[in-house]
Tab-separated table of C-alpha atoms and ligand atoms in Angstrom:
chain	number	residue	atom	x	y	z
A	1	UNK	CA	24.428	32.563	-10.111
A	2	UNK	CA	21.264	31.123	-10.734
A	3	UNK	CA	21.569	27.346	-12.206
A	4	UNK	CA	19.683	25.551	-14.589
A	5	UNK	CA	15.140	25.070	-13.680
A	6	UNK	CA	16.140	20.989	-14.571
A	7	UNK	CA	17.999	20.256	-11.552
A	8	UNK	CA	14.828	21.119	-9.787
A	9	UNK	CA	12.800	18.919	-10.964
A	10	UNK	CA	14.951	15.699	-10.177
A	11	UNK	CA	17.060	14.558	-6.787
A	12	UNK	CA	19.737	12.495	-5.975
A	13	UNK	CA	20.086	8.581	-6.516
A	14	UNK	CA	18.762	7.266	-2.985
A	15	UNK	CA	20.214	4.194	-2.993
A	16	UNK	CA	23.686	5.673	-3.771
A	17	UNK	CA	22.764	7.975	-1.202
A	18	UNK	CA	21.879	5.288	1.547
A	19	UNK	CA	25.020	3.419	0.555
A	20	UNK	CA	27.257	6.779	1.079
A	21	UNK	CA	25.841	7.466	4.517
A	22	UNK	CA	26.191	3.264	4.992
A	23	UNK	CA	29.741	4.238	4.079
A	24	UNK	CA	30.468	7.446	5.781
A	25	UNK	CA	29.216	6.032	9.238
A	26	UNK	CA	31.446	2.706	8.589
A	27	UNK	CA	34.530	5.135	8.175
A	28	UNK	CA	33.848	6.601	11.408
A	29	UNK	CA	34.013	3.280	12.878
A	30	UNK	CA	30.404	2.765	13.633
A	31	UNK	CA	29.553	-0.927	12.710
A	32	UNK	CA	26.800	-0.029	10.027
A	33	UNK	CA	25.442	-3.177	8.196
A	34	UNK	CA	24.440	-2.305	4.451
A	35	UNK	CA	21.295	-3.591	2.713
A	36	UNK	CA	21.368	-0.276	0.660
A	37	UNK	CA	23.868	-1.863	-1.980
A	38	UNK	CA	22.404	-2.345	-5.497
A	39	UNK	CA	25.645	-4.217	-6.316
A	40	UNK	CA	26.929	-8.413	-6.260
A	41	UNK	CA	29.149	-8.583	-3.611
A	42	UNK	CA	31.569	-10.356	-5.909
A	43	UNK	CA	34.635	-9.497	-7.391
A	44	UNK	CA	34.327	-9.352	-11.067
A	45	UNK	CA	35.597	-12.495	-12.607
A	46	UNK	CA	39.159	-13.340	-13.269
A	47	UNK	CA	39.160	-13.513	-17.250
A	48	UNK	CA	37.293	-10.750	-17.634
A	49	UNK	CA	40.173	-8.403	-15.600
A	50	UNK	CA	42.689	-10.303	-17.704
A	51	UNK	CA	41.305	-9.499	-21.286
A	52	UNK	CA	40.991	-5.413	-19.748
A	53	UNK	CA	44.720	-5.451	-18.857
A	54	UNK	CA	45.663	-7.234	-22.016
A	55	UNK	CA	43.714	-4.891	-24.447
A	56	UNK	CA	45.737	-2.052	-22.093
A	57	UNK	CA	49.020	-3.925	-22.874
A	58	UNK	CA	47.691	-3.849	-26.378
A	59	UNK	CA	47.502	-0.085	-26.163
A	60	UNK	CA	43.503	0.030	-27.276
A	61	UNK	CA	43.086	3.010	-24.816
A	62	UNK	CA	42.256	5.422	-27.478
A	63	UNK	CA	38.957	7.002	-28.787
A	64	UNK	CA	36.370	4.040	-30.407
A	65	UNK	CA	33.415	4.470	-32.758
A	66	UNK	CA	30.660	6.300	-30.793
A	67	UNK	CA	28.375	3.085	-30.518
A	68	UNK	CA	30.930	0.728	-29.592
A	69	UNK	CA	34.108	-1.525	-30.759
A	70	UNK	CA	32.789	-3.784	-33.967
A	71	UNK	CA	33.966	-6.733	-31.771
A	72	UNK	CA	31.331	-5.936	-28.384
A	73	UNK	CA	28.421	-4.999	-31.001
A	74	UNK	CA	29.445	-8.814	-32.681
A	75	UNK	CA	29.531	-10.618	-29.423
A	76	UNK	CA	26.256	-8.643	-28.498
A	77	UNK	CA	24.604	-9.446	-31.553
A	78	UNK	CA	25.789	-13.348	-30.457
A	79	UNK	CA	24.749	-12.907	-27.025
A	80	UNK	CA	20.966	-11.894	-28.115
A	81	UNK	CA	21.020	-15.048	-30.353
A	82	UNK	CA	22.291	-17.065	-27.966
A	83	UNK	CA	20.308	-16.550	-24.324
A	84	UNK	CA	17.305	-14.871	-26.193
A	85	UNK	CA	16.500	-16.188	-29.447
A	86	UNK	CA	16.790	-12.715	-31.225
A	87	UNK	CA	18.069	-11.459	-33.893
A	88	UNK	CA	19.360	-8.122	-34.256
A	89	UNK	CA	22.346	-7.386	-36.985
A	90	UNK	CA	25.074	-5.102	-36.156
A	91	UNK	CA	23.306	-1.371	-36.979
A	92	UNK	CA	20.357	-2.766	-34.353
A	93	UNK	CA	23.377	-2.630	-31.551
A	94	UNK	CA	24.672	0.087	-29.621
A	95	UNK	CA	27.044	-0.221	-26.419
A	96	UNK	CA	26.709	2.791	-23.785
A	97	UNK	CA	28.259	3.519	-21.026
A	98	UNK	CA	25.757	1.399	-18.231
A	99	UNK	CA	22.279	0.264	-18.388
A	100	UNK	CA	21.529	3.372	-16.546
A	101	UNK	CA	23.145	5.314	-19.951
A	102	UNK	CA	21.025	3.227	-22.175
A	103	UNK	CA	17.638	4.333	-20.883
A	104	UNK	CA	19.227	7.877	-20.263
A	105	UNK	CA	19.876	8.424	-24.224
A	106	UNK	CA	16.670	6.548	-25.703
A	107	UNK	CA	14.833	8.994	-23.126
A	108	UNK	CA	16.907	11.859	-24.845
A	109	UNK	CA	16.057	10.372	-28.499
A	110	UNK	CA	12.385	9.814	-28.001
A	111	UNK	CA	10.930	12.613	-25.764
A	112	UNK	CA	9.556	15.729	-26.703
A	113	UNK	CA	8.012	18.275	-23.987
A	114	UNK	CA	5.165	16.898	-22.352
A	115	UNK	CA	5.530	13.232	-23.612
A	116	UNK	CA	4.184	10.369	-21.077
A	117	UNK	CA	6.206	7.887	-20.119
A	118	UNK	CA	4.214	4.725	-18.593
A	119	UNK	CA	6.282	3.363	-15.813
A	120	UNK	CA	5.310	0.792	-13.518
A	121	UNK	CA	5.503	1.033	-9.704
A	122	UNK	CA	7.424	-0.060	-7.369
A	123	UNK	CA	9.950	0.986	-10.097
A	124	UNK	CA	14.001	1.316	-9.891
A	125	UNK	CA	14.934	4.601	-8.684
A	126	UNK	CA	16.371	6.788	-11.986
A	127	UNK	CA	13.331	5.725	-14.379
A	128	UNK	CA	11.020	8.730	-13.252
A	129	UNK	CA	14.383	11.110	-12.607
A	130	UNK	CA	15.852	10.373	-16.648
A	131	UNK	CA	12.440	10.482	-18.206
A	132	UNK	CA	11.995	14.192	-16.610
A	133	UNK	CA	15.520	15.104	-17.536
A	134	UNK	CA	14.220	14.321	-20.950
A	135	UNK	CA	11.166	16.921	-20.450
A	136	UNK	CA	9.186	14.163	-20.287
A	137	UNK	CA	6.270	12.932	-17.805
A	138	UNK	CA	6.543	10.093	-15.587
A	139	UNK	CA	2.977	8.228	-15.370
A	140	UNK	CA	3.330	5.851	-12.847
A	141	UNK	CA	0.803	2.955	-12.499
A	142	UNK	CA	0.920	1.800	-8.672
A	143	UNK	CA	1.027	-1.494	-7.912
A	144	UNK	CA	1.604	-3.869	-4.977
A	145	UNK	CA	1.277	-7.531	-3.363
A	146	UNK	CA	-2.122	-7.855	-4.002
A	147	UNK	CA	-0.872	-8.325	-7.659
A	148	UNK	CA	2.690	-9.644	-7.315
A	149	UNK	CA	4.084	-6.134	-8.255
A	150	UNK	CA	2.877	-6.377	-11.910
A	151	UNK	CA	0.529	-4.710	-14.042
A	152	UNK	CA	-1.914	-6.503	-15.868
A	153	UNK	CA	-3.796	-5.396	-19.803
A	154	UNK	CA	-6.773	-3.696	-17.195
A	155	UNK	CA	-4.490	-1.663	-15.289
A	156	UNK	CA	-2.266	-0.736	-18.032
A	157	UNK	CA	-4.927	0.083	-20.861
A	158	UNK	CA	-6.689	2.650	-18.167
A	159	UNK	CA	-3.243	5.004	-18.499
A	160	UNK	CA	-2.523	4.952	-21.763
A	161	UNK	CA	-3.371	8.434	-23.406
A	162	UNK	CA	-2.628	10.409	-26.965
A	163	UNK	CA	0.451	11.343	-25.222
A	164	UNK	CA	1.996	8.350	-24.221
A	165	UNK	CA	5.533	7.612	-25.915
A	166	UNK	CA	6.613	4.662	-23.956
A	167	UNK	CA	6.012	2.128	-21.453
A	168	UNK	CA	8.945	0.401	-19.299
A	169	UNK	CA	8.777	-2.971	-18.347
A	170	UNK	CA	11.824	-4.292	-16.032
A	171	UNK	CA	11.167	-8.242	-15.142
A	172	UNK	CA	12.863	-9.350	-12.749
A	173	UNK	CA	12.611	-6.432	-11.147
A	174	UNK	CA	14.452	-3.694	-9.258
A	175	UNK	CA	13.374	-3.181	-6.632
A	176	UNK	CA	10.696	-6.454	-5.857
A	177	UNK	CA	12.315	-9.449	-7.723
A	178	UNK	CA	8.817	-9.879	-9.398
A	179	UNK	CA	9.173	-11.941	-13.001
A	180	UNK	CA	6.460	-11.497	-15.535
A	181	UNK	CA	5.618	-15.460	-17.295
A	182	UNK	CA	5.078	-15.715	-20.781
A	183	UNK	CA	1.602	-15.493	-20.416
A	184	UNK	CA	1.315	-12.255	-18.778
A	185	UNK	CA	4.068	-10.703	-20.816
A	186	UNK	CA	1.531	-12.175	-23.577
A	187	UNK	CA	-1.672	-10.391	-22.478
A	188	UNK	CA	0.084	-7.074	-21.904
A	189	UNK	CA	1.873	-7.559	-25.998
A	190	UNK	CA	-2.289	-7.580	-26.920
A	191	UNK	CA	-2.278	-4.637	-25.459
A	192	UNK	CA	0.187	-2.432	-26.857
A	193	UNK	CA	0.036	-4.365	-30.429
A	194	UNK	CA	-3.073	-2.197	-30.658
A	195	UNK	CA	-0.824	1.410	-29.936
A	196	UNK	CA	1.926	3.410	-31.234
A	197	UNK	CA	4.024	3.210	-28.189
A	198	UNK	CA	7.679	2.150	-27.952
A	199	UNK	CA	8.351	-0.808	-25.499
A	200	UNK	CA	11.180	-0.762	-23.195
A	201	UNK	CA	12.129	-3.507	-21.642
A	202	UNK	CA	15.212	-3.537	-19.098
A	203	UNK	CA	16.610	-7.357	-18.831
A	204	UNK	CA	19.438	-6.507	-17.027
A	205	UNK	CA	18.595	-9.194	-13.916
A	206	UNK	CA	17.558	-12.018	-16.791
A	207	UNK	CA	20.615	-14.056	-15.445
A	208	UNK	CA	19.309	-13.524	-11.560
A	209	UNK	CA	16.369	-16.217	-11.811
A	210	UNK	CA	15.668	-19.010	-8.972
A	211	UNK	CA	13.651	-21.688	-8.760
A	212	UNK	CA	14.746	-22.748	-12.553
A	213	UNK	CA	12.756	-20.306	-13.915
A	214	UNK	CA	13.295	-19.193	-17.229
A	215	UNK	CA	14.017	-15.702	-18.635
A	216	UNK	CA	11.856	-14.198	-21.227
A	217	UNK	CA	10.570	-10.517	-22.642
A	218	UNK	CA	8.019	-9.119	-24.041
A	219	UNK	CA	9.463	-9.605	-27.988
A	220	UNK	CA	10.022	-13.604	-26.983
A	221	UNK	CA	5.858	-13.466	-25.854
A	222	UNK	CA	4.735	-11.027	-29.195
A	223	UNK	CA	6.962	-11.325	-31.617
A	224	UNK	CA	5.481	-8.632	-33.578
A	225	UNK	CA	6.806	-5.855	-31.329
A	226	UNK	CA	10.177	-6.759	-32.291
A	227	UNK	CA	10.393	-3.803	-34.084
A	228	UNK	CA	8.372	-1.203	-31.647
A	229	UNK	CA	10.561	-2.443	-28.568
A	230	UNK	CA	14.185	-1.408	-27.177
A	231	UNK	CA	15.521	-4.389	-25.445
A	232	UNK	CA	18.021	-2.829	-22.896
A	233	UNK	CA	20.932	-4.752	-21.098
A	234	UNK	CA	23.962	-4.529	-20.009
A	235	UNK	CA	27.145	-6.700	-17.617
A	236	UNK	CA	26.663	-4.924	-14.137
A	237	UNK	CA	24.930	-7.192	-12.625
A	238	UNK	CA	25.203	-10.254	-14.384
A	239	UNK	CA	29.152	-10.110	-14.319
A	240	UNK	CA	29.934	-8.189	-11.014
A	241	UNK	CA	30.878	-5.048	-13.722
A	242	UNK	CA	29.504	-2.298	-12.418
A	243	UNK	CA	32.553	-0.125	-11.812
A	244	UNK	CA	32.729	-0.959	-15.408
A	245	UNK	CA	30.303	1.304	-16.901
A	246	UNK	CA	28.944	-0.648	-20.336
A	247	UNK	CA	25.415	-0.951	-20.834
A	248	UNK	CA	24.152	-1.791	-24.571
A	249	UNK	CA	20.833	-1.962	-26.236
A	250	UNK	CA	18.661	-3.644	-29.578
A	251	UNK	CA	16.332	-2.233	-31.529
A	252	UNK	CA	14.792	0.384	-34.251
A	253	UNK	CA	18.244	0.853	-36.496
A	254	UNK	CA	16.715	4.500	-36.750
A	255	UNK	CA	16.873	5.326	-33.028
A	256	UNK	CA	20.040	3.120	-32.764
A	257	UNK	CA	22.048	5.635	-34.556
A	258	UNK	CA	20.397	8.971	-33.033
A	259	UNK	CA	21.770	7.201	-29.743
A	260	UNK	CA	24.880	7.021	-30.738
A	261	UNK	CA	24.989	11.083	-32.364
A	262	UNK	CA	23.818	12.108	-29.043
A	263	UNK	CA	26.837	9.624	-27.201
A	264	UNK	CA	28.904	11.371	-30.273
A	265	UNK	CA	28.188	14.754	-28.577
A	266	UNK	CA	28.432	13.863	-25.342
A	267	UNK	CA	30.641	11.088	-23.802
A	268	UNK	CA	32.197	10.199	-27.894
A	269	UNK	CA	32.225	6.531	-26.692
A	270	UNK	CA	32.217	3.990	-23.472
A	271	UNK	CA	35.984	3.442	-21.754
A	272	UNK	CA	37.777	1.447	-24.709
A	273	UNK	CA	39.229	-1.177	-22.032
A	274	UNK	CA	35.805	-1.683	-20.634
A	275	UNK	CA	34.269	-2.785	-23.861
A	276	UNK	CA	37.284	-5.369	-24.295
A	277	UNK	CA	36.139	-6.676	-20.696
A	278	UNK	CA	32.771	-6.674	-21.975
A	279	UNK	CA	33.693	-8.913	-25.161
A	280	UNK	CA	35.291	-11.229	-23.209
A	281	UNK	CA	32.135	-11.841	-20.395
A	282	UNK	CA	29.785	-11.896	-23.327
A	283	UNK	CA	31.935	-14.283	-25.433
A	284	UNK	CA	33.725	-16.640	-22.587
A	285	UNK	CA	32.921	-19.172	-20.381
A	286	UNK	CA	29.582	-18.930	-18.745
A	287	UNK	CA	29.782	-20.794	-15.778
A	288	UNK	CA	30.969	-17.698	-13.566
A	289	UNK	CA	27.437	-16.966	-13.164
A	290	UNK	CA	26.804	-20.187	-11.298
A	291	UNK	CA	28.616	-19.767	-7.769
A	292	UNK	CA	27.000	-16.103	-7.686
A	293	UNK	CA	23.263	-17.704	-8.075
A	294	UNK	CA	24.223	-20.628	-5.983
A	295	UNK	CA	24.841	-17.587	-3.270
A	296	UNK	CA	21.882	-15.699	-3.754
A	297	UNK	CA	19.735	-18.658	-3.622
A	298	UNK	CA	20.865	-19.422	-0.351
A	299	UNK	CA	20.611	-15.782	0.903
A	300	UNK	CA	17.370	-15.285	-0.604
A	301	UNK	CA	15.970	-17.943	1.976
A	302	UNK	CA	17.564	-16.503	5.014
A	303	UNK	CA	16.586	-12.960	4.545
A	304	UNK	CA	12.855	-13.941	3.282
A	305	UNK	CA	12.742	-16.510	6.510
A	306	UNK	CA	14.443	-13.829	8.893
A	307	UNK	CA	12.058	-11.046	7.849
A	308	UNK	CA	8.742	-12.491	8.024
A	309	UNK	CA	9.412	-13.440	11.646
A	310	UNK	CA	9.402	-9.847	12.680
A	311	UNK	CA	6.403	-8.423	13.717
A	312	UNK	CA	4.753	-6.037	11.404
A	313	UNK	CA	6.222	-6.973	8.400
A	314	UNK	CA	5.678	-9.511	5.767
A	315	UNK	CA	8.017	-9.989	2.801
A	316	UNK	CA	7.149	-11.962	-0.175
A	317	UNK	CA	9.631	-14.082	-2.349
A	318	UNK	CA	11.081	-12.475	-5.130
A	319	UNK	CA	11.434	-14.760	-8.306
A	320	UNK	CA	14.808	-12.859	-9.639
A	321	UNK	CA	17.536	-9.949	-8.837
A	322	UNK	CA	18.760	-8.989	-5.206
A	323	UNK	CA	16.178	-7.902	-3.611
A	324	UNK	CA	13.765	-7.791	-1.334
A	325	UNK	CA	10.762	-5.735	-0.661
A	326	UNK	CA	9.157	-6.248	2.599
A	327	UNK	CA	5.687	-4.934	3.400
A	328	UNK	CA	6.269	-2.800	6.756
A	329	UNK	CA	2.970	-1.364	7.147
A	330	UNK	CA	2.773	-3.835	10.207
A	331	UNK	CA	5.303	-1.866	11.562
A	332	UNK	CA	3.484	1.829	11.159
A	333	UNK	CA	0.441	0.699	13.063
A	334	UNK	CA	2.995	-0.595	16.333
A	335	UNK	CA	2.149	2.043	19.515
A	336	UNK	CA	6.158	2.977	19.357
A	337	UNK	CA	5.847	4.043	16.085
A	338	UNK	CA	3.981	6.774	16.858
A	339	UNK	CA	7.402	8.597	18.763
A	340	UNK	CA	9.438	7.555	15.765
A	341	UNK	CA	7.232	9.905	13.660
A	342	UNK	CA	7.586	12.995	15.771
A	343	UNK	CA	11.025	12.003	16.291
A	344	UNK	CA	12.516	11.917	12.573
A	345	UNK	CA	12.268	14.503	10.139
A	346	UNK	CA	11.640	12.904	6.958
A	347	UNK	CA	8.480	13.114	4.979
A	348	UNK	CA	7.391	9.488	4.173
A	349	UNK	CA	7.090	7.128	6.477
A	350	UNK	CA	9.267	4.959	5.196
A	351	UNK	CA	11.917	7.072	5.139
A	352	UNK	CA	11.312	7.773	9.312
A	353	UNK	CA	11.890	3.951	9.238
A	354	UNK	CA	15.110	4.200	7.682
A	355	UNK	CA	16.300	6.617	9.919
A	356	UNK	CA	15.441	4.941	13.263
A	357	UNK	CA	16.753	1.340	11.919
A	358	UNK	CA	19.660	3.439	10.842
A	359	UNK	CA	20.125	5.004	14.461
A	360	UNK	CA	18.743	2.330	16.949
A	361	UNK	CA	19.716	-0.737	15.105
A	362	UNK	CA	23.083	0.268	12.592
A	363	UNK	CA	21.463	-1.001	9.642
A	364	UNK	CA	21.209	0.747	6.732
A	365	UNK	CA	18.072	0.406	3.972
A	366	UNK	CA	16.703	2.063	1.357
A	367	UNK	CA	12.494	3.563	1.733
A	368	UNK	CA	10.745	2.331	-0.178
A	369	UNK	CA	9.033	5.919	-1.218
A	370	UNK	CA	12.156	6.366	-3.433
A	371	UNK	CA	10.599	3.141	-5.640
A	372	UNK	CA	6.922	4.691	-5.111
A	373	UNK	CA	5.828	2.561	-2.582
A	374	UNK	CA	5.669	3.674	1.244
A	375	UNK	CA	4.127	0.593	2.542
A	376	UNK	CA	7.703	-1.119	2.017
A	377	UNK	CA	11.724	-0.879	2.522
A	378	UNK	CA	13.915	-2.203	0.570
A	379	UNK	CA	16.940	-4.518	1.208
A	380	UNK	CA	19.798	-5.801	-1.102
A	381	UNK	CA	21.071	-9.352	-0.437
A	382	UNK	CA	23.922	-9.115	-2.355
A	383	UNK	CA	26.142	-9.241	1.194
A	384	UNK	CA	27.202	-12.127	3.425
A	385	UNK	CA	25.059	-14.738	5.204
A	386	UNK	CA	26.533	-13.694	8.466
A	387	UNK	CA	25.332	-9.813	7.737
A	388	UNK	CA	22.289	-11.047	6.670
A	389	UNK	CA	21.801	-12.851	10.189
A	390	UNK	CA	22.923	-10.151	12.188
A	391	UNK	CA	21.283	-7.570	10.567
A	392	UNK	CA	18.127	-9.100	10.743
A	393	UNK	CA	18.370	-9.586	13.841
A	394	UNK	CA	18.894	-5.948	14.778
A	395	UNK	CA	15.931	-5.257	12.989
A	396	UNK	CA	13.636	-7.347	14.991
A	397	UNK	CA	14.951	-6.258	18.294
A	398	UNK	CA	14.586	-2.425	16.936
A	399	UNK	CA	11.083	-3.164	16.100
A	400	UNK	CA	10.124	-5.102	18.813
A	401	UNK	CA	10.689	-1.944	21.010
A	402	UNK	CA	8.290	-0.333	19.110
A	403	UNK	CA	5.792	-3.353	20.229
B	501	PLP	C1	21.510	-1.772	-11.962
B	501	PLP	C2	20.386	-1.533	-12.875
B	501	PLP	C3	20.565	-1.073	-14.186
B	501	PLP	C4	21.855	-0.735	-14.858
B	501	PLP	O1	22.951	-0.480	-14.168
B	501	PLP	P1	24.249	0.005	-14.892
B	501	PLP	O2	25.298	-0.202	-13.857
B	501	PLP	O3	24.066	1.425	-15.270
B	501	PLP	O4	24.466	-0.868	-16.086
B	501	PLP	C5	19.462	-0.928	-14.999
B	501	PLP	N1	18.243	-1.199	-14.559
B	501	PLP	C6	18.023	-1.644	-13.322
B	501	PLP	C7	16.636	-1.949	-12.927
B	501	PLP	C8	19.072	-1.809	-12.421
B	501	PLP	O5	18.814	-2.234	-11.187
């Protein structure tokens, strides 16, 4: 049987891939270490498990309202007030089931055939994939160190067309940690003030910030594009929920409730235990976020320090999220490289990189092709210091034989 032309056009989450095949090797007793994971190594926090076997106690494990439980879209509402200066009332709230659902459905609302859809590279993985599920076109603007990772009014004016529907911004970012200030986020508003575009702006690392700095989007810079922007969020990442599944969103009230008749026809609503979870780590005690940053802080050191003492590669500091995103183009131009090429299969050359730090060293990371930028790999620290160290390590000695 011949399945549907869509699944042609789109491939496989690589960084759930990478972490499978981290996975699958670990199973067979090989000691892999993983800097695939896109993931806190935490567990998620104590209340928040108790208020999801309560509500089950309770017995709220039946169908909800499409959009959400009127308690989650309250505490969201709160939340927006509270860590963004916002205001959104209850019909400018929907809940969905992930971040990753969020921009799935708004990509479902706004697209028609053909409709461009600026995204900014290195970008996280699924942007380009959802917006061509949604018969849409993926217009990627490529940028890199020279810039910090971010776009700026030049770069961005220069791709918007007649056919552009919307433009992503996602600060900090997945997959370089690069925060835009107020300022830039600022310059970029002047910009699209002047268009018919809708903004979409992913906040789900605002919690993930070092060196005190402080969180803000593109509606907190240009207040006027409160009502052309979709801010999208959701507890993955800032509560260790991403088993979880609930993602929510603000914005238009009009495309608010076409996301939820397309949820209606589709999933009906997000897991009715989850959201109770949810209203409890939006509504309770804050603090849990502070041993996780306190962790990544320190990790965020090693792995910057460890990296730019290999040869070949330099990695920059990210400002927020996970992640790093070292430069390995260092690392192409070593005479060993050259056998690594013929060696491995894959296309990009980050990807042959992968596979030989994979093979020779047991550590598993992600190419950075799949974020639209060869020149780098990508590594998660959301793992122990002591796999940090040691998986460093094994990177330097792989590429030193490459020297
Ligand atoms: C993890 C992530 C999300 C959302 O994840 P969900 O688990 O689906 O909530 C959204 N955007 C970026 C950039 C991410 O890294």
């Amino acid at each position: 049987m011949e399945l549907a032309q869509r699944l042609k056009k789109i491939k496989p989450s690589p960084t759930l891939a990478v972490t499978a095949l981290a996975n699958s090797l670990k199973a067979q007793g090989i000691d892999v270490i993983g800097f695939g994971s896109g993931e806190p190594d935490f567990d998620t926090p104590q209340s928040i498990k108790n208020a999801a076997m309560k509500a089950l106690e309770e017995g709220k494990t039946k169908y909800t309202p499409s959009g959400g439980i009127p308690e989650l879209k309250k505490a969201i509402v709160a939340k927006f007030k509270r860590d963004n200066n916002l205001d959104y009332t209850i019909s400018e709230v929907t809940v969905n089931c992930g971040g990753k659902h969020s921009f799935y459905n708004l990509m479902q609302v706004l697209l028609n055939s053909g409709d461009e859809v600026i995204i900014p590279a290195p970008y996280w993985v699924s942007y380009p994939d959802i917006v061509l599920l949604a018969d849409g076109v993926p217009v990627i603007i490529h940028t890199d160190e020279s810039t910090d990772f971010k776009i700026n009014p030049e770069m961005l004016e220069k791709h918007i067309t007649k056919k552009t529907k919307a433009i992503l911004i996602n600060s900090p970012s997945n997959p370089t940690g690069a925060m835009y200030t107020l300022d830039e986020l600022k310059a970029i508003g002047e910009v699209l003030k002047k268009y018919d575009i809708c903004i979409v702006t992913d906040d789900i690392y605002e919690f993930i910030l070092y060196d005190n700095k402080k969180f803000c989007n593109i509606v907190n810079a240009v207040p006027e594009l409160k009502q052309k922007t979709m801010v999208l969020n959701g507890v993955s990442k800032t509560y260790s929920m991403t088993g979880w599944r609930i993602g929510y969103m603000a914005g238009n009230e009009t495309i608010i409730k076409q996301v939820e008749m397309i949820q209606s026809q589709s999933v009906s609503n997000p897991t009715s235990i989850a959201q109770w979870a949810a209203v409890e780590a939006l509504n309770g005690d804050q603090s849990v976020l502070h041993d996780m940053l306190e962790a990544f802080t320190r990790r965020r050191q090693i792995i910057v320090n460890g990296l730019n003492q290999i040869k070949g590669v330099t990695c920059h500091m990210p400002d927020g999220a996970f992640y790093v995103f070292p430069n390995v183009k260092g690392v192409y131009s070593l005479p060993g490289f050259a056998a690594i090429k013929d060696k491995y299969k894959d296309v990009s050359l980050s990807s042959k990189l992968s596979s030989y730090l994979l093979e020779e060293a047991q550590v598993a990371v992600v190419p950075g092709v799949a974020f639209g930028s060869d020149d780098n790999i990508r590594l998660s620290f959301a793992t122990s210091d002591k796999n940090i160290i040691e998986g460093i390590k094994r990177i330097k000695e792989a590429v030193e034989k490459l020297a």
